[in-house]
Amino acid sequence: MSEFTHINEQGNAKMVDVSEKNITKRTAIAHSSITVNPEIYQQIVDHTNKKGNVLNTAQIAGIMAAKNTADIIPMCHPLPLTGIDVEFQWQKNAQSFTLNIQATVSTIGKTGVEMEALTAATAVSLTVYDMTKALDKGMVIGETYLLSKSGGKSGEFQREE
């Protein structure tokens, strides 16, 4: 079973030992999205939601999620993150609006930050849903995926669109 890095000789889960890995700068960028109706979109951009500033709260949730990824994903190493950023871009559809979310996470360490970026992007989508679900429970959280990563033994990754 040695080909599976998170499985020990008895076939049980383990955290990979990264002691021998090189310390490098590592960055990962992840994407997620949530599609909302025009009423929710208007509340978000006008800052009139009764629960507060939706995007500001969601951005903080994304940062907190990245910092706490090891607490919720069992095999993730706790990492000293050196930077976290969350950016938003609206896309108008025929009868709805999609909020595209991009989370960028960086560290200088022995293992990558892909899971932290993916967790951040997902937490942002979930927070927008939570803050606006009183208006519409039919919102759709879209695909969440890794856009790019750099650093480490496996080198660069860039998602092809």
PDB file of N, CA, C and O in Angstrom, residues 34-108:
ATOM      1  N   ILE A  34     -21.441  31.358  -6.488  1.00  0.00           N
ATOM      2  CA  ILE A  34     -22.810  31.184  -6.024  1.00  0.00           C
ATOM      3  C   ILE A  34     -23.706  32.041  -6.911  1.00  0.00           C
ATOM      4  O   ILE A  34     -23.389  33.200  -7.193  1.00  0.00           O
ATOM      5  N   THR A  35     -24.795  31.445  -7.373  1.00  0.00           N
ATOM      6  CA  THR A  35     -25.738  32.150  -8.235  1.00  0.00           C
ATOM      7  C   THR A  35     -26.954  32.537  -7.396  1.00  0.00           C
ATOM      8  O   THR A  35     -27.527  31.705  -6.695  1.00  0.00           O
ATOM      9  N   VAL A  36     -27.290  33.830  -7.491  1.00  0.00           N
ATOM     10  CA  VAL A  36     -28.361  34.394  -6.671  1.00  0.00           C
ATOM     11  C   VAL A  36     -29.386  35.090  -7.563  1.00  0.00           C
ATOM     12  O   VAL A  36     -29.108  35.436  -8.710  1.00  0.00           O
ATOM     13  N   ASN A  37     -30.576  35.340  -6.993  1.00  0.00           N
ATOM     14  CA  ASN A  37     -31.604  36.050  -7.743  1.00  0.00           C
ATOM     15  C   ASN A  37     -31.322  37.564  -7.715  1.00  0.00           C
ATOM     16  O   ASN A  37     -30.476  38.033  -6.944  1.00  0.00           O
ATOM     17  N   PRO A  38     -32.016  38.346  -8.548  1.00  0.00           N
ATOM     18  CA  PRO A  38     -31.770  39.793  -8.597  1.00  0.00           C
ATOM     19  C   PRO A  38     -31.986  40.511  -7.270  1.00  0.00           C
ATOM     20  O   PRO A  38     -31.265  41.469  -6.956  1.00  0.00           O
ATOM     21  N   GLU A  39     -32.940  40.063  -6.461  1.00  0.00           N
ATOM     22  CA  GLU A  39     -33.195  40.713  -5.174  1.00  0.00           C
ATOM     23  C   GLU A  39     -31.997  40.551  -4.231  1.00  0.00           C
ATOM     24  O   GLU A  39     -31.572  41.504  -3.575  1.00  0.00           O
ATOM     25  N   ILE A  40     -31.448  39.349  -4.180  1.00  0.00           N
ATOM     26  CA  ILE A  40     -30.281  39.110  -3.330  1.00  0.00           C
ATOM     27  C   ILE A  40     -29.086  39.906  -3.849  1.00  0.00           C
ATOM     28  O   ILE A  40     -28.360  40.538  -3.071  1.00  0.00           O
ATOM     29  N   TYR A  41     -28.873  39.873  -5.161  1.00  0.00           N
ATOM     30  CA  TYR A  41     -27.786  40.647  -5.750  1.00  0.00           C
ATOM     31  C   TYR A  41     -27.888  42.113  -5.333  1.00  0.00           C
ATOM     32  O   TYR A  41     -26.900  42.717  -4.890  1.00  0.00           O
ATOM     33  N   GLN A  42     -29.077  42.699  -5.450  1.00  0.00           N
ATOM     34  CA  GLN A  42     -29.267  44.107  -5.121  1.00  0.00           C
ATOM     35  C   GLN A  42     -28.975  44.374  -3.641  1.00  0.00           C
ATOM     36  O   GLN A  42     -28.331  45.362  -3.299  1.00  0.00           O
ATOM     37  N   GLN A  43     -29.449  43.504  -2.771  1.00  0.00           N
ATOM     38  CA  GLN A  43     -29.158  43.669  -1.345  1.00  0.00           C
ATOM     39  C   GLN A  43     -27.656  43.619  -1.066  1.00  0.00           C
ATOM     40  O   GLN A  43     -27.146  44.392  -0.259  1.00  0.00           O
ATOM     41  N   ILE A  44     -26.971  42.709  -1.741  1.00  0.00           N
ATOM     42  CA  ILE A  44     -25.525  42.581  -1.508  1.00  0.00           C
ATOM     43  C   ILE A  44     -24.792  43.833  -1.971  1.00  0.00           C
ATOM     44  O   ILE A  44     -23.990  44.400  -1.222  1.00  0.00           O
ATOM     45  N   VAL A  45     -25.083  44.288  -3.186  1.00  0.00           N
ATOM     46  CA  VAL A  45     -24.330  45.445  -3.704  1.00  0.00           C
ATOM     47  C   VAL A  45     -24.739  46.754  -3.041  1.00  0.00           C
ATOM     48  O   VAL A  45     -23.933  47.684  -2.950  1.00  0.00           O
ATOM     49  N   ASP A  46     -25.980  46.831  -2.547  1.00  0.00           N
ATOM     50  CA  ASP A  46     -26.439  48.047  -1.852  1.00  0.00           C
ATOM     51  C   ASP A  46     -26.165  48.014  -0.350  1.00  0.00           C
ATOM     52  O   ASP A  46     -26.463  48.982   0.354  1.00  0.00           O
ATOM     53  N   HIS A  47     -25.632  46.897   0.151  1.00  0.00           N
ATOM     54  CA  HIS A  47     -25.336  46.729   1.586  1.00  0.00           C
ATOM     55  C   HIS A  47     -26.592  46.912   2.438  1.00  0.00           C
ATOM     56  O   HIS A  47     -26.556  47.564   3.482  1.00  0.00           O
ATOM     57  N   THR A  48     -27.706  46.325   1.998  1.00  0.00           N
ATOM     58  CA  THR A  48     -28.967  46.477   2.735  1.00  0.00           C
ATOM     59  C   THR A  48     -29.436  45.183   3.383  1.00  0.00           C
ATOM     60  O   THR A  48     -30.538  45.137   3.924  1.00  0.00           O
ATOM     61  N   ASN A  49     -28.627  44.148   3.354  1.00  0.00           N
ATOM     62  CA  ASN A  49     -29.005  42.887   3.989  1.00  0.00           C
ATOM     63  C   ASN A  49     -29.068  43.081   5.494  1.00  0.00           C
ATOM     64  O   ASN A  49     -28.193  43.699   6.086  1.00  0.00           O
ATOM     65  N   LYS A  50     -30.112  42.547   6.118  1.00  0.00           N
ATOM     66  CA  LYS A  50     -30.322  42.741   7.560  1.00  0.00           C
ATOM     67  C   LYS A  50     -29.230  42.106   8.415  1.00  0.00           C
ATOM     68  O   LYS A  50     -29.051  42.499   9.565  1.00  0.00           O
ATOM     69  N   LYS A  51     -28.514  41.146   7.869  1.00  0.00           N
ATOM     70  CA  LYS A  51     -27.438  40.498   8.636  1.00  0.00           C
ATOM     71  C   LYS A  51     -26.110  41.247   8.515  1.00  0.00           C
ATOM     72  O   LYS A  51     -25.133  40.865   9.139  1.00  0.00           O
ATOM     73  N   GLY A  52     -26.055  42.277   7.681  1.00  0.00           N
ATOM     74  CA  GLY A  52     -24.828  43.065   7.552  1.00  0.00           C
ATOM     75  C   GLY A  52     -24.235  43.000   6.155  1.00  0.00           C
ATOM     76  O   GLY A  52     -24.882  42.554   5.207  1.00  0.00           O
ATOM     77  N   ASN A  53     -23.021  43.467   6.038  1.00  0.00           N
ATOM     78  CA  ASN A  53     -22.305  43.506   4.768  1.00  0.00           C
ATOM     79  C   ASN A  53     -21.935  42.074   4.372  1.00  0.00           C
ATOM     80  O   ASN A  53     -21.030  41.469   4.952  1.00  0.00           O
ATOM     81  N   VAL A  54     -22.619  41.546   3.383  1.00  0.00           N
ATOM     82  CA  VAL A  54     -22.488  40.141   3.013  1.00  0.00           C
ATOM     83  C   VAL A  54     -21.080  39.823   2.520  1.00  0.00           C
ATOM     84  O   VAL A  54     -20.456  38.851   2.982  1.00  0.00           O
ATOM     85  N   LEU A  55     -20.560  40.608   1.593  1.00  0.00           N
ATOM     86  CA  LEU A  55     -19.249  40.282   1.021  1.00  0.00           C
ATOM     87  C   LEU A  55     -18.126  40.463   2.028  1.00  0.00           C
ATOM     88  O   LEU A  55     -17.169  39.677   2.041  1.00  0.00           O
ATOM     89  N   ASN A  56     -18.230  41.468   2.875  1.00  0.00           N
ATOM     90  CA  ASN A  56     -17.210  41.662   3.902  1.00  0.00           C
ATOM     91  C   ASN A  56     -17.201  40.474   4.861  1.00  0.00           C
ATOM     92  O   ASN A  56     -16.143  39.928   5.192  1.00  0.00           O
ATOM     93  N   THR A  57     -18.380  40.054   5.300  1.00  0.00           N
ATOM     94  CA  THR A  57     -18.487  38.922   6.206  1.00  0.00           C
ATOM     95  C   THR A  57     -17.990  37.645   5.534  1.00  0.00           C
ATOM     96  O   THR A  57     -17.256  36.847   6.138  1.00  0.00           O
ATOM     97  N   ALA A  58     -18.363  37.451   4.278  1.00  0.00           N
ATOM     98  CA  ALA A  58     -17.941  36.259   3.539  1.00  0.00           C
ATOM     99  C   ALA A  58     -16.421  36.247   3.352  1.00  0.00           C
ATOM    100  O   ALA A  58     -15.782  35.185   3.455  1.00  0.00           O
ATOM    101  N   GLN A  59     -15.841  37.408   3.103  1.00  0.00           N
ATOM    102  CA  GLN A  59     -14.388  37.497   2.945  1.00  0.00           C
ATOM    103  C   GLN A  59     -13.688  37.090   4.245  1.00  0.00           C
ATOM    104  O   GLN A  59     -12.726  36.325   4.227  1.00  0.00           O
ATOM    105  N   ILE A  60     -14.179  37.576   5.368  1.00  0.00           N
ATOM    106  CA  ILE A  60     -13.601  37.204   6.657  1.00  0.00           C
ATOM    107  C   ILE A  60     -13.776  35.705   6.908  1.00  0.00           C
ATOM    108  O   ILE A  60     -12.858  35.028   7.395  1.00  0.00           O
ATOM    109  N   ALA A  61     -14.941  35.158   6.545  1.00  0.00           N
ATOM    110  CA  ALA A  61     -15.168  33.721   6.694  1.00  0.00           C
ATOM    111  C   ALA A  61     -14.165  32.923   5.867  1.00  0.00           C
ATOM    112  O   ALA A  61     -13.646  31.896   6.326  1.00  0.00           O
ATOM    113  N   GLY A  62     -13.886  33.372   4.657  1.00  0.00           N
ATOM    114  CA  GLY A  62     -12.904  32.695   3.809  1.00  0.00           C
ATOM    115  C   GLY A  62     -11.513  32.714   4.421  1.00  0.00           C
ATOM    116  O   GLY A  62     -10.796  31.706   4.408  1.00  0.00           O
ATOM    117  N   ILE A  63     -11.128  33.848   4.969  1.00  0.00           N
ATOM    118  CA  ILE A  63      -9.812  33.962   5.618  1.00  0.00           C
ATOM    119  C   ILE A  63      -9.749  33.028   6.824  1.00  0.00           C
ATOM    120  O   ILE A  63      -8.774  32.294   7.012  1.00  0.00           O
ATOM    121  N   MET A  64     -10.786  33.054   7.645  1.00  0.00           N
ATOM    122  CA  MET A  64     -10.814  32.181   8.824  1.00  0.00           C
ATOM    123  C   MET A  64     -10.803  30.705   8.423  1.00  0.00           C
ATOM    124  O   MET A  64     -10.130  29.880   9.064  1.00  0.00           O
ATOM    125  N   ALA A  65     -11.514  30.365   7.373  1.00  0.00           N
ATOM    126  CA  ALA A  65     -11.556  28.977   6.914  1.00  0.00           C
ATOM    127  C   ALA A  65     -10.176  28.514   6.463  1.00  0.00           C
ATOM    128  O   ALA A  65      -9.748  27.397   6.803  1.00  0.00           O
ATOM    129  N   ALA A  66      -9.471  29.341   5.701  1.00  0.00           N
ATOM    130  CA  ALA A  66      -8.118  28.975   5.259  1.00  0.00           C
ATOM    131  C   ALA A  66      -7.213  28.732   6.460  1.00  0.00           C
ATOM    132  O   ALA A  66      -6.472  27.743   6.509  1.00  0.00           O
ATOM    133  N   LYS A  67      -7.304  29.605   7.459  1.00  0.00           N
ATOM    134  CA  LYS A  67      -6.460  29.486   8.648  1.00  0.00           C
ATOM    135  C   LYS A  67      -6.783  28.245   9.473  1.00  0.00           C
ATOM    136  O   LYS A  67      -5.934  27.753  10.204  1.00  0.00           O
ATOM    137  N   ASN A  68      -7.993  27.718   9.355  1.00  0.00           N
ATOM    138  CA  ASN A  68      -8.433  26.585  10.170  1.00  0.00           C
ATOM    139  C   ASN A  68      -8.647  25.300   9.372  1.00  0.00           C
ATOM    140  O   ASN A  68      -9.295  24.369   9.859  1.00  0.00           O
ATOM    141  N   THR A  69      -8.106  25.234   8.178  1.00  0.00           N
ATOM    142  CA  THR A  69      -8.324  24.067   7.321  1.00  0.00           C
ATOM    143  C   THR A  69      -7.908  22.768   7.999  1.00  0.00           C
ATOM    144  O   THR A  69      -8.617  21.766   7.927  1.00  0.00           O
ATOM    145  N   ALA A  70      -6.785  22.770   8.679  1.00  0.00           N
ATOM    146  CA  ALA A  70      -6.307  21.545   9.328  1.00  0.00           C
ATOM    147  C   ALA A  70      -7.249  21.056  10.422  1.00  0.00           C
ATOM    148  O   ALA A  70      -7.213  19.880  10.793  1.00  0.00           O
ATOM    149  N   ASP A  71      -8.115  21.948  10.918  1.00  0.00           N
ATOM    150  CA  ASP A  71      -9.081  21.541  11.948  1.00  0.00           C
ATOM    151  C   ASP A  71     -10.277  20.785  11.375  1.00  0.00           C
ATOM    152  O   ASP A  71     -10.977  20.100  12.120  1.00  0.00           O
ATOM    153  N   ILE A  72     -10.523  20.921  10.071  1.00  0.00           N
ATOM    154  CA  ILE A  72     -11.700  20.262   9.494  1.00  0.00           C
ATOM    155  C   ILE A  72     -11.380  19.231   8.413  1.00  0.00           C
ATOM    156  O   ILE A  72     -12.220  18.393   8.111  1.00  0.00           O
ATOM    157  N   ILE A  73     -10.177  19.275   7.840  1.00  0.00           N
ATOM    158  CA  ILE A  73      -9.759  18.278   6.849  1.00  0.00           C
ATOM    159  C   ILE A  73      -8.720  17.396   7.543  1.00  0.00           C
ATOM    160  O   ILE A  73      -7.606  17.854   7.816  1.00  0.00           O
ATOM    161  N   PRO A  74      -9.048  16.151   7.839  1.00  0.00           N
ATOM    162  CA  PRO A  74      -8.236  15.340   8.744  1.00  0.00           C
ATOM    163  C   PRO A  74      -6.751  15.210   8.417  1.00  0.00           C
ATOM    164  O   PRO A  74      -5.931  15.196   9.321  1.00  0.00           O
ATOM    165  N   MET A  75      -6.359  15.104   7.170  1.00  0.00           N
ATOM    166  CA  MET A  75      -4.950  14.845   6.856  1.00  0.00           C
ATOM    167  C   MET A  75      -4.148  16.101   6.495  1.00  0.00           C
ATOM    168  O   MET A  75      -2.999  16.007   6.089  1.00  0.00           O
ATOM    169  N   CYS A  76      -4.759  17.271   6.629  1.00  0.00           N
ATOM    170  CA  CYS A  76      -4.047  18.514   6.328  1.00  0.00           C
ATOM    171  C   CYS A  76      -3.115  18.884   7.477  1.00  0.00           C
ATOM    172  O   CYS A  76      -3.468  18.759   8.644  1.00  0.00           O
ATOM    173  N   HIS A  77      -1.941  19.363   7.117  1.00  0.00           N
ATOM    174  CA  HIS A  77      -0.998  19.850   8.108  1.00  0.00           C
ATOM    175  C   HIS A  77      -1.391  21.267   8.522  1.00  0.00           C
ATOM    176  O   HIS A  77      -1.771  22.073   7.671  1.00  0.00           O
ATOM    177  N   PRO A  78      -1.273  21.595   9.806  1.00  0.00           N
ATOM    178  CA  PRO A  78      -1.468  22.997  10.208  1.00  0.00           C
ATOM    179  C   PRO A  78      -0.307  23.819   9.624  1.00  0.00           C
ATOM    180  O   PRO A  78       0.849  23.436   9.792  1.00  0.00           O
ATOM    181  N   LEU A  79      -0.636  24.880   8.932  1.00  0.00           N
ATOM    182  CA  LEU A  79       0.395  25.649   8.233  1.00  0.00           C
ATOM    183  C   LEU A  79       0.444  27.094   8.704  1.00  0.00           C
ATOM    184  O   LEU A  79      -0.603  27.695   8.957  1.00  0.00           O
ATOM    185  N   PRO A  80       1.645  27.658   8.751  1.00  0.00           N
ATOM    186  CA  PRO A  80       1.760  29.091   9.032  1.00  0.00           C
ATOM    187  C   PRO A  80       1.539  29.871   7.731  1.00  0.00           C
ATOM    188  O   PRO A  80       2.457  30.035   6.930  1.00  0.00           O
ATOM    189  N   LEU A  81       0.324  30.297   7.494  1.00  0.00           N
ATOM    190  CA  LEU A  81      -0.001  30.993   6.248  1.00  0.00           C
ATOM    191  C   LEU A  81       0.591  32.395   6.275  1.00  0.00           C
ATOM    192  O   LEU A  81       0.554  33.078   7.284  1.00  0.00           O
ATOM    193  N   THR A  82       1.137  32.804   5.132  1.00  0.00           N
ATOM    194  CA  THR A  82       1.763  34.126   5.035  1.00  0.00           C
ATOM    195  C   THR A  82       0.880  35.135   4.324  1.00  0.00           C
ATOM    196  O   THR A  82       1.158  36.328   4.379  1.00  0.00           O
ATOM    197  N   GLY A  83      -0.173  34.666   3.662  1.00  0.00           N
ATOM    198  CA  GLY A  83      -1.082  35.582   2.976  1.00  0.00           C
ATOM    199  C   GLY A  83      -2.359  34.886   2.552  1.00  0.00           C
ATOM    200  O   GLY A  83      -2.333  33.721   2.162  1.00  0.00           O
ATOM    201  N   ILE A  84      -3.465  35.613   2.675  1.00  0.00           N
ATOM    202  CA  ILE A  84      -4.771  35.111   2.230  1.00  0.00           C
ATOM    203  C   ILE A  84      -5.513  36.297   1.631  1.00  0.00           C
ATOM    204  O   ILE A  84      -5.603  37.357   2.253  1.00  0.00           O
ATOM    205  N   ASP A  85      -6.045  36.117   0.429  1.00  0.00           N
ATOM    206  CA  ASP A  85      -6.828  37.175  -0.203  1.00  0.00           C
ATOM    207  C   ASP A  85      -8.050  36.546  -0.855  1.00  0.00           C
ATOM    208  O   ASP A  85      -7.977  35.429  -1.384  1.00  0.00           O
ATOM    209  N   VAL A  86      -9.154  37.256  -0.797  1.00  0.00           N
ATOM    210  CA  VAL A  86     -10.392  36.812  -1.429  1.00  0.00           C
ATOM    211  C   VAL A  86     -10.892  37.940  -2.311  1.00  0.00           C
ATOM    212  O   VAL A  86     -11.018  39.078  -1.865  1.00  0.00           O
ATOM    213  N   GLU A  87     -11.148  37.618  -3.573  1.00  0.00           N
ATOM    214  CA  GLU A  87     -11.641  38.612  -4.536  1.00  0.00           C
ATOM    215  C   GLU A  87     -12.972  38.148  -5.111  1.00  0.00           C
ATOM    216  O   GLU A  87     -13.232  36.949  -5.210  1.00  0.00           O
ATOM    217  N   PHE A  88     -13.794  39.133  -5.510  1.00  0.00           N
ATOM    218  CA  PHE A  88     -15.129  38.863  -6.030  1.00  0.00           C
ATOM    219  C   PHE A  88     -15.298  39.501  -7.398  1.00  0.00           C
ATOM    220  O   PHE A  88     -14.772  40.573  -7.656  1.00  0.00           O
ATOM    221  N   GLN A  89     -16.100  38.846  -8.237  1.00  0.00           N
ATOM    222  CA  GLN A  89     -16.477  39.418  -9.527  1.00  0.00           C
ATOM    223  C   GLN A  89     -17.892  38.946  -9.855  1.00  0.00           C
ATOM    224  O   GLN A  89     -18.184  37.748  -9.833  1.00  0.00           O
ATOM    225  N   TRP A  90     -18.769  39.908 -10.133  1.00  0.00           N
ATOM    226  CA  TRP A  90     -20.156  39.582 -10.481  1.00  0.00           C
ATOM    227  C   TRP A  90     -20.277  39.299 -11.967  1.00  0.00           C
ATOM    228  O   TRP A  90     -19.626  39.951 -12.791  1.00  0.00           O
ATOM    229  N   GLN A  91     -21.141  38.373 -12.298  1.00  0.00           N
ATOM    230  CA  GLN A  91     -21.473  38.038 -13.684  1.00  0.00           C
ATOM    231  C   GLN A  91     -22.991  38.055 -13.811  1.00  0.00           C
ATOM    232  O   GLN A  91     -23.687  37.377 -13.059  1.00  0.00           O
ATOM    233  N   LYS A  92     -23.504  38.852 -14.742  1.00  0.00           N
ATOM    234  CA  LYS A  92     -24.954  38.926 -14.959  1.00  0.00           C
ATOM    235  C   LYS A  92     -25.363  37.818 -15.911  1.00  0.00           C
ATOM    236  O   LYS A  92     -24.775  37.626 -16.962  1.00  0.00           O
ATOM    237  N   ASN A  93     -26.378  37.081 -15.501  1.00  0.00           N
ATOM    238  CA  ASN A  93     -26.952  36.024 -16.328  1.00  0.00           C
ATOM    239  C   ASN A  93     -28.325  36.495 -16.807  1.00  0.00           C
ATOM    240  O   ASN A  93     -28.732  37.616 -16.518  1.00  0.00           O
ATOM    241  N   ALA A  94     -29.055  35.648 -17.509  1.00  0.00           N
ATOM    242  CA  ALA A  94     -30.367  36.021 -18.047  1.00  0.00           C
ATOM    243  C   ALA A  94     -31.307  36.510 -16.947  1.00  0.00           C
ATOM    244  O   ALA A  94     -31.872  37.595 -17.047  1.00  0.00           O
ATOM    245  N   GLN A  95     -31.482  35.725 -15.878  1.00  0.00           N
ATOM    246  CA  GLN A  95     -32.417  36.101 -14.808  1.00  0.00           C
ATOM    247  C   GLN A  95     -31.794  35.954 -13.420  1.00  0.00           C
ATOM    248  O   GLN A  95     -32.508  35.829 -12.431  1.00  0.00           O
ATOM    249  N   SER A  96     -30.470  35.970 -13.374  1.00  0.00           N
ATOM    250  CA  SER A  96     -29.783  35.817 -12.095  1.00  0.00           C
ATOM    251  C   SER A  96     -28.405  36.468 -12.175  1.00  0.00           C
ATOM    252  O   SER A  96     -28.027  37.018 -13.210  1.00  0.00           O
ATOM    253  N   PHE A  97     -27.691  36.396 -11.075  1.00  0.00           N
ATOM    254  CA  PHE A  97     -26.338  36.932 -11.002  1.00  0.00           C
ATOM    255  C   PHE A  97     -25.454  35.875 -10.352  1.00  0.00           C
ATOM    256  O   PHE A  97     -25.859  35.240  -9.372  1.00  0.00           O
ATOM    257  N   THR A  98     -24.254  35.712 -10.876  1.00  0.00           N
ATOM    258  CA  THR A  98     -23.305  34.772 -10.293  1.00  0.00           C
ATOM    259  C   THR A  98     -22.150  35.544  -9.686  1.00  0.00           C
ATOM    260  O   THR A  98     -21.547  36.396 -10.348  1.00  0.00           O
ATOM    261  N   LEU A  99     -21.879  35.251  -8.421  1.00  0.00           N
ATOM    262  CA  LEU A  99     -20.724  35.821  -7.742  1.00  0.00           C
ATOM    263  C   LEU A  99     -19.583  34.833  -7.891  1.00  0.00           C
ATOM    264  O   LEU A  99     -19.634  33.720  -7.366  1.00  0.00           O
ATOM    265  N   ASN A 100     -18.560  35.231  -8.644  1.00  0.00           N
ATOM    266  CA  ASN A 100     -17.362  34.406  -8.799  1.00  0.00           C
ATOM    267  C   ASN A 100     -16.383  34.783  -7.704  1.00  0.00           C
ATOM    268  O   ASN A 100     -16.117  35.967  -7.471  1.00  0.00           O
ATOM    269  N   ILE A 101     -15.859  33.789  -7.050  1.00  0.00           N
ATOM    270  CA  ILE A 101     -14.997  33.965  -5.887  1.00  0.00           C
ATOM    271  C   ILE A 101     -13.628  33.396  -6.211  1.00  0.00           C
ATOM    272  O   ILE A 101     -13.522  32.278  -6.746  1.00  0.00           O
ATOM    273  N   GLN A 102     -12.597  34.154  -5.888  1.00  0.00           N
ATOM    274  CA  GLN A 102     -11.231  33.678  -6.062  1.00  0.00           C
ATOM    275  C   GLN A 102     -10.493  33.844  -4.739  1.00  0.00           C
ATOM    276  O   GLN A 102     -10.410  34.944  -4.208  1.00  0.00           O
ATOM    277  N   ALA A 103      -9.980  32.743  -4.211  1.00  0.00           N
ATOM    278  CA  ALA A 103      -9.234  32.760  -2.956  1.00  0.00           C
ATOM    279  C   ALA A 103      -7.776  32.418  -3.244  1.00  0.00           C
ATOM    280  O   ALA A 103      -7.494  31.394  -3.881  1.00  0.00           O
ATOM    281  N   THR A 104      -6.871  33.263  -2.782  1.00  0.00           N
ATOM    282  CA  THR A 104      -5.433  33.065  -2.952  1.00  0.00           C
ATOM    283  C   THR A 104      -4.801  32.888  -1.579  1.00  0.00           C
ATOM    284  O   THR A 104      -5.011  33.723  -0.694  1.00  0.00           O
ATOM    285  N   VAL A 105      -4.051  31.819  -1.420  1.00  0.00           N
ATOM    286  CA  VAL A 105      -3.407  31.526  -0.143  1.00  0.00           C
ATOM    287  C   VAL A 105      -1.926  31.242  -0.388  1.00  0.00           C
ATOM    288  O   VAL A 105      -1.572  30.548  -1.343  1.00  0.00           O
ATOM    289  N   SER A 106      -1.073  31.787   0.489  1.00  0.00           N
ATOM    290  CA  SER A 106       0.375  31.601   0.367  1.00  0.00           C
ATOM    291  C   SER A 106       0.990  31.181   1.687  1.00  0.00           C
ATOM    292  O   SER A 106       0.463  31.487   2.760  1.00  0.00           O
ATOM    293  N   THR A 107       2.117  30.495   1.569  1.00  0.00           N
ATOM    294  CA  THR A 107       2.928  30.133   2.730  1.00  0.00           C
ATOM    295  C   THR A 107       4.365  29.947   2.274  1.00  0.00           C
ATOM    296  O   THR A 107       4.647  29.864   1.075  1.00  0.00           O
ATOM    297  N   ILE A 108       5.248  29.870   3.225  1.00  0.00           N
ATOM    298  CA  ILE A 108       6.614  29.421   2.983  1.00  0.00           C
ATOM    299  C   ILE A 108       6.758  28.191   3.864  1.00  0.00           C
ATOM    300  O   ILE A 108       6.754  28.302   5.092  1.00  0.00           O
TER     301      ILE A 108
END
